[in-house]
Amino acid sequence: MSSSHLSRRHFFHGALLAGAIPLGGFGSVASLKAMGYKSPNEKLNLAAIGAGGQPAADLKLAHSGVENVVALADVDWARGKESFERFPDARRYRDFREMLDKSGKDIDAIVVGPPDHMHAYCAIHCMQAGKHVYVEKPLTRLSGEARMMAAAAERYNVATQMGNQGYSHDATRVACEIFWAGEIGEVKEVHAWTGKPSWPQGMTKVPPPAPVPDTLNWDLWLGTAASRPFAAGDADYAAFVADRNAKAGRPNSTDGFGFYLPFNWRGFYDFGSSLIGDWGVHILGPANWALQLSPKYLVSVECIKKSDLPPFTFPDELTIRYDFAARPGMPPVTVYWYHHANGDAYLPPGMTIEDARKVPGEGPQVGPMQGQGGFRMGTGGVAPAQAPRPAVRPAGPANRSGYNLIFAGSKGYMGTSGRGEGVGLLPGARWSEYKLPDPYLSRSPGASTGSNHAAHLHDWVRACKGGAPACSNFSIAAPYTEWLVLGSAAVHVEGKLLWDNAKGEFSNNKAANQWVKPAYRKGWEVKV
């Protein structure tokens, strides 16, 4: 390997290569404590915005029986019951702004996990108050908000992390090392995919207004989004969902039946970014890291296929194409993202599914967390029902290789799976004979937990206490989110959208920029 290539890689990844412990030890720099950092031996005082579901899981792992949880905010106290009961001594709030006002002096760091349209508003308020933040993925709903988040993190000098836990898995880092070692040559195409969403999409009408549940503050839930009546499921919506589930072979249930809540919001244009932000941010992680993708190299984005264009939710099936210019030492690359109905969306030319699969039980083992995240070979990134995990994974369905991202290189192919939690060379026979390159990137300091999700939270907690920056801190996560969620903007228009990075907007379609630069409801504006 040439010294120039090594130098370029060190420039890209210096923060991670510096090692888990800063010179002199955690918190050894005199100014850290003045900036709100704690000694590693001190307990963090944690809070959360969102006390049920995913943020509750994040908070539990950040706490890990070691740190303190002092405050919780949730606009729906029925949803927040999970953390309310787990941490009964924590003060409870509906409005996180009140939490900052009344409990702010007691809070060091905050897990931010409301719906996507509120990520930037909540996180920027927290950073302005000097709080370290862990923000669930995708970092923001719209591209322009991601740039604001990066600016805020730099300005307020706090420890940050986005919740794409695949970045803490050994396999994601091994994928980078295999590529940088030159094993598959130059990569000019990447193909990544997932299945249909579990939440309903494609509705053509909103049910009539319904009474707001007593436990929910609907106005606070809407936050930055335009005002509208609360809606629950009616008979027409129930029939739509039942038909959708039947076609997908899923059991139908009306338990907790709702229109926007508790999780259906992710498919709405105004609140989420559908599978692009929900799973794209996980699945495309190894490509983002290995290929050093960035909005400054983005040339264009285009939705080249979609099943339809529903009025207020994303379509179920679509294909997004991102074109990037050459990066230092790497040629231009095209990245394809598919919402695909069944099976693998891409296979290398002339290769069958059977060729592409890993050889079960053979090839190098990658890291102590291999297989974490509930994914098995052959699922294509779809989480199976909980069941004992076999020691040797089955080959999987006949129409799936087990990968959900494939790097197409000039000398061969490499696949990754899950959230970047598996890696292999294609065909599988090549992997069975392969020896991994020497480790280049430092491994997650929380790898001993046995869970990449826990490791990812511990990585952030360590950063909050003066350790090295977390692996998906906003200097990394914000540019990644910025280019990724431009795909959700491309869904709304026909044709190629040309990206002007200096202005942070599309240069050839001004109307499309409404899906880049957000418009906030009066009184809910976001300012860095």
Short mmCIF file of C-alpha atoms in Angstrom, two decimals, residues 126-492:
data_model
loop_
_atom_site.label_atom_id
_atom_site.label_comp_id
_atom_site.label_asym_id
_atom_site.label_seq_id
_atom_site.Cartn_x
_atom_site.Cartn_y
_atom_site.Cartn_z
CA CYS A 126 -30.48 20.82 24.24
CA MET A 127 -27.11 21.69 22.72
CA GLN A 128 -27.77 25.38 23.27
CA ALA A 129 -28.31 24.51 26.93
CA GLY A 130 -24.89 22.84 26.98
CA LYS A 131 -26.20 19.26 27.05
CA HIS A 132 -24.56 16.34 25.30
CA VAL A 133 -27.03 14.62 22.95
CA TYR A 134 -27.65 11.17 21.53
CA VAL A 135 -30.16 11.53 18.68
CA GLU A 136 -32.00 8.60 17.16
CA LYS A 137 -31.59 7.90 13.47
CA PRO A 138 -32.07 9.40 11.00
CA LEU A 139 -30.43 12.44 12.50
CA THR A 140 -32.99 14.72 10.82
CA ARG A 141 -36.02 14.46 8.56
CA LEU A 142 -34.71 16.94 5.98
CA SER A 143 -31.27 17.57 4.57
CA GLY A 144 -31.05 21.22 5.58
CA GLU A 145 -31.67 20.34 9.21
CA ALA A 146 -28.66 18.00 9.23
CA ARG A 147 -26.38 20.89 8.28
CA MET A 148 -27.88 22.91 11.16
CA MET A 149 -27.19 20.06 13.59
CA ALA A 150 -23.52 19.92 12.58
CA ALA A 151 -23.19 23.66 13.05
CA ALA A 152 -24.83 23.51 16.49
CA ALA A 153 -22.63 20.65 17.70
CA GLU A 154 -19.51 22.56 16.67
CA ARG A 155 -20.70 25.84 18.13
CA TYR A 156 -21.78 24.48 21.51
CA ASN A 157 -18.93 21.94 21.80
CA VAL A 158 -20.90 19.01 23.18
CA ALA A 159 -20.54 15.24 22.77
CA THR A 160 -22.90 13.88 20.12
CA GLN A 161 -23.91 10.58 18.55
CA MET A 162 -26.52 9.44 16.01
CA GLY A 163 -28.26 6.15 16.75
CA ASN A 164 -26.95 4.13 13.79
CA GLN A 165 -25.44 1.40 15.93
CA GLY A 166 -23.97 -0.51 12.99
CA TYR A 167 -21.10 1.98 13.12
CA SER A 168 -20.07 0.36 16.43
CA HIS A 169 -20.01 -3.15 14.96
CA ASP A 170 -16.74 -4.76 13.97
CA ALA A 171 -18.18 -5.92 10.64
CA THR A 172 -18.74 -2.36 9.39
CA ARG A 173 -15.12 -1.54 10.14
CA VAL A 174 -13.89 -4.79 8.61
CA ALA A 175 -15.81 -3.95 5.42
CA CYS A 176 -13.90 -0.66 5.24
CA GLU A 177 -10.59 -2.44 5.81
CA ILE A 178 -11.27 -5.04 3.12
CA PHE A 179 -12.07 -2.31 0.62
CA TRP A 180 -9.11 -0.11 1.59
CA ALA A 181 -6.82 -3.14 1.28
CA GLY A 182 -7.71 -3.18 -2.42
CA GLU A 183 -9.40 -6.59 -2.28
CA ILE A 184 -12.30 -5.67 -4.59
CA GLY A 185 -10.58 -2.90 -6.56
CA GLU A 186 -12.26 0.34 -7.54
CA VAL A 187 -15.94 0.61 -6.69
CA LYS A 188 -18.13 2.49 -9.16
CA GLU A 189 -21.50 1.08 -8.10
CA VAL A 190 -23.19 0.24 -4.79
CA HIS A 191 -26.60 -1.43 -4.52
CA ALA A 192 -28.56 -1.45 -1.24
CA TRP A 193 -32.12 -2.44 -0.43
CA THR A 194 -34.75 -3.37 2.11
CA GLY A 195 -38.29 -4.78 1.97
CA LYS A 196 -41.61 -3.01 2.30
CA PRO A 197 -42.27 -1.03 5.49
CA SER A 198 -44.26 -2.58 8.31
CA TRP A 199 -46.28 0.61 8.78
CA PRO A 200 -49.15 1.56 6.41
CA GLN A 201 -48.36 3.80 3.41
CA GLY A 202 -50.29 4.77 0.32
CA MET A 203 -53.53 6.00 1.92
CA THR A 204 -55.44 8.49 -0.22
CA LYS A 205 -57.52 10.14 2.49
CA VAL A 206 -57.23 11.11 6.13
CA PRO A 207 -59.89 9.75 8.50
CA PRO A 208 -62.22 12.32 10.10
CA PRO A 209 -60.98 14.12 13.22
CA ALA A 210 -61.10 12.07 16.42
CA PRO A 211 -60.87 12.96 20.12
CA VAL A 212 -57.28 13.31 21.32
CA PRO A 213 -56.43 10.64 23.94
CA ASP A 214 -56.28 12.01 27.46
CA THR A 215 -52.65 10.96 27.82
CA LEU A 216 -51.47 12.83 24.69
CA ASN A 217 -50.68 16.50 24.11
CA TRP A 218 -51.32 16.60 20.35
CA ASP A 219 -50.07 20.16 19.85
CA LEU A 220 -46.73 19.31 21.45
CA TRP A 221 -46.51 16.14 19.37
CA LEU A 222 -47.02 18.16 16.15
CA GLY A 223 -44.38 20.63 17.26
CA THR A 224 -42.71 22.11 14.17
CA ALA A 225 -45.20 20.52 11.75
CA ALA A 226 -48.25 22.30 10.36
CA SER A 227 -51.31 22.10 12.58
CA ARG A 228 -53.98 19.49 11.77
CA PRO A 229 -56.67 17.58 13.69
CA PHE A 230 -55.82 14.37 15.46
CA ALA A 231 -57.00 11.30 13.52
CA ALA A 232 -57.45 7.68 14.49
CA GLY A 233 -58.33 4.67 12.40
CA ASP A 234 -61.85 4.48 10.94
CA ALA A 235 -63.54 1.63 9.06
CA ASP A 236 -62.06 2.58 5.68
CA TYR A 237 -58.58 2.80 7.12
CA ALA A 238 -59.03 -0.52 8.92
CA ALA A 239 -60.00 -2.16 5.62
CA PHE A 240 -56.98 -0.60 3.89
CA VAL A 241 -54.60 -1.92 6.55
CA ALA A 242 -56.22 -5.37 6.57
CA ASP A 243 -55.87 -5.65 2.79
CA ARG A 244 -52.26 -4.52 2.96
CA ASN A 245 -51.41 -7.04 5.66
CA ALA A 246 -53.12 -9.85 3.76
CA LYS A 247 -51.12 -9.10 0.61
CA ALA A 248 -47.91 -9.07 2.65
CA GLY A 249 -48.80 -12.30 4.46
CA ARG A 250 -48.80 -10.57 7.83
CA PRO A 251 -51.29 -11.15 10.65
CA ASN A 252 -53.81 -8.35 11.00
CA SER A 253 -54.48 -6.68 14.33
CA THR A 254 -56.30 -3.55 15.49
CA ASP A 255 -54.59 -3.49 18.89
CA GLY A 256 -53.41 0.07 19.51
CA PHE A 257 -54.94 0.99 16.18
CA GLY A 258 -54.07 4.50 15.05
CA PHE A 259 -53.47 6.66 12.02
CA TYR A 260 -50.42 8.76 12.90
CA LEU A 261 -49.48 7.01 16.14
CA PRO A 262 -47.74 5.22 17.67
CA PHE A 263 -45.28 4.56 14.80
CA ASN A 264 -47.13 5.12 11.53
CA TRP A 265 -45.83 8.70 11.40
CA ARG A 266 -42.59 7.45 9.83
CA GLY A 267 -44.28 6.97 6.47
CA PHE A 268 -45.72 10.52 6.30
CA TYR A 269 -43.92 13.21 4.32
CA ASP A 270 -44.42 15.74 7.13
CA PHE A 271 -43.07 13.60 9.94
CA GLY A 272 -40.55 11.05 8.63
CA SER A 273 -38.52 9.86 5.67
CA SER A 274 -39.92 6.32 5.37
CA LEU A 275 -37.44 3.50 4.86
CA ILE A 276 -34.82 5.87 3.45
CA GLY A 277 -34.19 7.26 6.91
CA ASP A 278 -35.41 4.30 8.93
CA TRP A 279 -33.29 1.55 7.33
CA GLY A 280 -31.27 3.31 4.64
CA VAL A 281 -29.20 5.03 7.30
CA HIS A 282 -28.28 1.60 8.73
CA ILE A 283 -27.81 -0.37 5.53
CA LEU A 284 -25.81 2.25 3.64
CA GLY A 285 -23.49 2.89 6.60
CA PRO A 286 -20.62 0.67 5.39
CA ALA A 287 -20.72 2.37 1.97
CA ASN A 288 -20.78 5.84 3.49
CA TRP A 289 -17.76 5.05 5.65
CA ALA A 290 -15.68 3.02 3.21
CA LEU A 291 -16.27 5.22 0.17
CA GLN A 292 -16.17 8.53 2.08
CA LEU A 293 -19.46 9.71 0.67
CA SER A 294 -20.33 13.32 1.42
CA PRO A 295 -22.71 16.01 0.18
CA LYS A 296 -19.69 17.98 -1.03
CA TYR A 297 -19.09 15.24 -3.62
CA LEU A 298 -22.75 14.67 -4.46
CA VAL A 299 -23.57 15.53 -8.06
CA SER A 300 -27.21 14.53 -8.35
CA VAL A 301 -30.04 12.49 -6.88
CA GLU A 302 -33.00 11.01 -8.75
CA CYS A 303 -35.97 8.81 -8.01
CA ILE A 304 -35.75 6.57 -11.07
CA LYS A 305 -38.66 4.31 -10.15
CA LYS A 306 -41.69 4.43 -7.86
CA SER A 307 -44.86 2.40 -7.62
CA ASP A 308 -47.02 5.53 -7.23
CA LEU A 309 -46.97 8.93 -5.52
CA PRO A 310 -49.44 8.94 -2.63
CA PRO A 311 -50.73 12.35 -1.50
CA PHE A 312 -49.24 12.42 2.00
CA THR A 313 -47.17 9.26 2.52
CA PHE A 314 -44.20 7.74 0.73
CA PRO A 315 -44.71 5.06 -1.93
CA ASP A 316 -44.05 1.46 -0.94
CA GLU A 317 -41.66 0.64 -3.77
CA LEU A 318 -39.08 2.98 -5.20
CA THR A 319 -35.49 3.23 -6.42
CA ILE A 320 -33.24 6.20 -5.67
CA ARG A 321 -30.02 6.91 -7.57
CA TYR A 322 -27.25 9.04 -6.03
CA ASP A 323 -24.28 10.09 -8.18
CA PHE A 324 -21.04 11.15 -6.47
CA ALA A 325 -17.98 12.71 -8.04
CA ALA A 326 -14.50 11.30 -7.54
CA ARG A 327 -13.17 11.47 -3.98
CA PRO A 328 -9.44 11.48 -3.12
CA GLY A 329 -8.05 8.21 -4.48
CA MET A 330 -11.49 6.93 -5.55
CA PRO A 331 -13.41 7.21 -8.83
CA PRO A 332 -16.98 8.53 -9.24
CA VAL A 333 -19.57 6.17 -7.77
CA THR A 334 -23.31 5.61 -8.20
CA VAL A 335 -25.31 4.43 -5.21
CA TYR A 336 -28.70 2.75 -5.73
CA TRP A 337 -31.24 2.45 -2.90
CA TYR A 338 -34.27 0.18 -3.43
CA HIS A 339 -37.53 -0.32 -1.53
CA HIS A 340 -37.97 -3.79 -2.93
CA ALA A 341 -40.94 -6.12 -2.61
CA ASN A 342 -39.28 -9.52 -2.38
CA GLY A 343 -35.84 -11.07 -2.50
CA ASP A 344 -32.58 -9.38 -3.39
CA ALA A 345 -32.74 -6.22 -5.49
CA TYR A 346 -29.31 -6.84 -7.03
CA LEU A 347 -26.96 -9.70 -7.79
CA PRO A 348 -23.61 -9.44 -9.58
CA PRO A 349 -23.86 -10.32 -13.29
CA GLY A 350 -23.73 -14.05 -13.90
CA MET A 351 -23.99 -14.90 -10.20
CA THR A 352 -26.86 -16.88 -8.69
CA ILE A 353 -28.29 -16.47 -5.20
CA GLU A 354 -26.55 -19.69 -4.23
CA ASP A 355 -23.23 -18.35 -5.54
CA ALA A 356 -23.62 -15.13 -3.60
CA ARG A 357 -24.33 -16.63 -0.19
CA LYS A 358 -21.62 -17.10 2.37
CA VAL A 359 -20.57 -20.68 2.91
CA PRO A 360 -22.18 -21.46 6.30
CA GLY A 361 -19.64 -22.01 9.04
CA GLU A 362 -16.67 -21.14 6.83
CA GLY A 363 -14.60 -18.03 6.31
CA PRO A 364 -13.23 -15.55 8.82
CA GLN A 365 -15.26 -14.68 11.89
CA VAL A 366 -15.77 -10.97 12.37
CA GLY A 367 -15.75 -9.56 15.87
CA PRO A 368 -17.29 -10.56 19.19
CA MET A 369 -20.70 -9.19 18.17
CA GLN A 370 -21.10 -11.15 14.93
CA GLY A 371 -24.81 -11.54 14.21
CA GLN A 372 -26.09 -9.08 16.80
CA GLY A 373 -29.21 -7.17 15.87
CA GLY A 374 -31.46 -10.15 15.17
CA PHE A 375 -30.48 -10.77 11.55
CA ARG A 376 -29.75 -14.15 10.03
CA MET A 377 -28.07 -14.97 6.77
CA GLY A 378 -30.67 -15.11 4.05
CA THR A 379 -33.09 -12.59 5.53
CA GLY A 380 -31.84 -9.70 3.42
CA GLY A 381 -31.99 -7.36 6.38
CA VAL A 382 -35.46 -8.37 7.59
CA ALA A 383 -35.67 -9.08 11.31
CA PRO A 384 -37.16 -12.55 11.89
CA ALA A 385 -39.46 -13.48 14.72
CA GLN A 386 -37.57 -13.94 17.96
CA ALA A 387 -36.28 -17.48 18.22
CA PRO A 388 -33.12 -19.21 19.49
CA ARG A 389 -30.31 -18.30 17.11
CA PRO A 390 -28.58 -21.38 15.65
CA ALA A 391 -24.81 -21.73 15.97
CA VAL A 392 -24.53 -22.09 12.19
CA ARG A 393 -26.93 -19.88 10.29
CA PRO A 394 -29.18 -21.45 7.69
CA ALA A 395 -28.78 -20.48 4.06
CA GLY A 396 -32.12 -18.67 4.18
CA PRO A 397 -34.91 -18.23 1.65
CA ALA A 398 -34.14 -19.29 -1.88
CA ASN A 399 -34.51 -15.76 -3.25
CA ARG A 400 -32.13 -14.07 -0.78
CA SER A 401 -28.37 -14.03 -0.48
CA GLY A 402 -28.34 -12.74 3.09
CA TYR A 403 -26.86 -9.39 2.07
CA ASN A 404 -28.66 -6.08 1.75
CA LEU A 405 -25.78 -4.07 0.32
CA ILE A 406 -23.30 -5.04 -2.38
CA PHE A 407 -20.16 -3.17 -3.43
CA ALA A 408 -19.47 -3.81 -7.12
CA GLY A 409 -15.69 -3.53 -7.57
CA SER A 410 -13.37 -3.83 -10.54
CA LYS A 411 -11.76 -6.90 -8.94
CA GLY A 412 -14.74 -8.44 -7.17
CA TYR A 413 -17.77 -7.98 -4.95
CA MET A 414 -18.36 -7.50 -1.24
CA GLY A 415 -21.63 -7.63 0.67
CA THR A 416 -22.80 -6.42 4.07
CA SER A 417 -25.95 -7.31 5.98
CA GLY A 418 -28.27 -6.11 8.75
CA ARG A 419 -27.13 -2.74 10.05
CA GLY A 420 -23.64 -3.44 8.77
CA GLU A 421 -23.39 -6.35 11.23
CA GLY A 422 -22.22 -8.90 8.68
CA VAL A 423 -19.68 -8.81 5.85
CA GLY A 424 -18.47 -11.22 3.18
CA LEU A 425 -16.94 -11.52 -0.25
CA LEU A 426 -18.96 -12.77 -3.20
CA PRO A 427 -19.08 -15.50 -4.38
CA GLY A 428 -19.27 -17.28 -1.04
CA ALA A 429 -16.46 -19.63 -1.98
CA ARG A 430 -14.13 -16.65 -2.09
CA TRP A 431 -15.01 -15.75 1.49
CA SER A 432 -14.40 -19.28 2.74
CA GLU A 433 -10.75 -18.98 1.67
CA TYR A 434 -10.23 -15.35 2.67
CA LYS A 435 -7.90 -14.02 5.37
CA LEU A 436 -8.89 -10.68 6.84
CA PRO A 437 -6.45 -7.76 6.52
CA ASP A 438 -4.77 -6.53 9.65
CA PRO A 439 -7.13 -4.33 11.70
CA TYR A 440 -6.76 -0.67 10.79
CA LEU A 441 -9.65 1.10 12.51
CA SER A 442 -9.88 0.99 16.28
CA ARG A 443 -12.69 -1.24 17.55
CA SER A 444 -15.60 0.03 19.59
CA PRO A 445 -14.62 0.53 23.24
CA GLY A 446 -17.97 -1.00 24.21
CA ALA A 447 -17.57 -4.19 22.18
CA SER A 448 -17.29 -6.29 25.34
CA THR A 449 -20.98 -5.65 26.01
CA GLY A 450 -21.87 -8.23 23.35
CA SER A 451 -24.36 -5.83 21.72
CA ASN A 452 -23.54 -3.19 19.14
CA HIS A 453 -26.52 -1.14 20.35
CA ALA A 454 -25.13 -1.07 23.88
CA ALA A 455 -21.62 -0.42 22.56
CA HIS A 456 -22.92 2.55 20.57
CA LEU A 457 -24.48 4.12 23.69
CA HIS A 458 -21.37 3.42 25.75
CA ASP A 459 -19.27 5.06 23.04
CA TRP A 460 -21.34 8.23 23.50
CA VAL A 461 -21.27 8.06 27.32
CA ARG A 462 -17.47 7.78 27.13
CA ALA A 463 -17.37 10.87 24.88
CA CYS A 464 -19.59 12.74 27.37
CA LYS A 465 -16.94 12.05 30.01
CA GLY A 466 -14.10 13.50 27.93
CA GLY A 467 -13.13 10.49 25.84
CA ALA A 468 -12.53 10.53 22.10
CA PRO A 469 -15.46 11.68 19.93
CA ALA A 470 -18.13 9.02 19.41
CA CYS A 471 -17.90 7.10 16.14
CA SER A 472 -21.06 8.66 14.65
CA ASN A 473 -20.75 12.12 16.16
CA PHE A 474 -22.43 14.90 14.22
CA SER A 475 -19.31 15.82 12.24
CA ILE A 476 -19.78 12.37 10.64
CA ALA A 477 -23.51 11.74 11.06
CA ALA A 478 -24.73 15.11 9.78
CA PRO A 479 -23.04 14.99 6.33
CA TYR A 480 -24.16 11.37 5.98
CA THR A 481 -27.77 12.22 6.83
CA GLU A 482 -27.61 15.31 4.61
CA TRP A 483 -26.98 13.38 1.41
CA LEU A 484 -29.05 10.35 2.39
CA VAL A 485 -32.38 12.10 3.06
CA LEU A 486 -32.11 14.03 -0.21
CA GLY A 487 -33.54 10.79 -1.57
CA SER A 488 -36.80 11.57 0.22
CA ALA A 489 -36.88 14.92 -1.62
CA ALA A 490 -36.34 13.24 -4.98
CA VAL A 491 -39.49 11.13 -4.49
CA HIS A 492 -41.64 14.23 -5.07
#
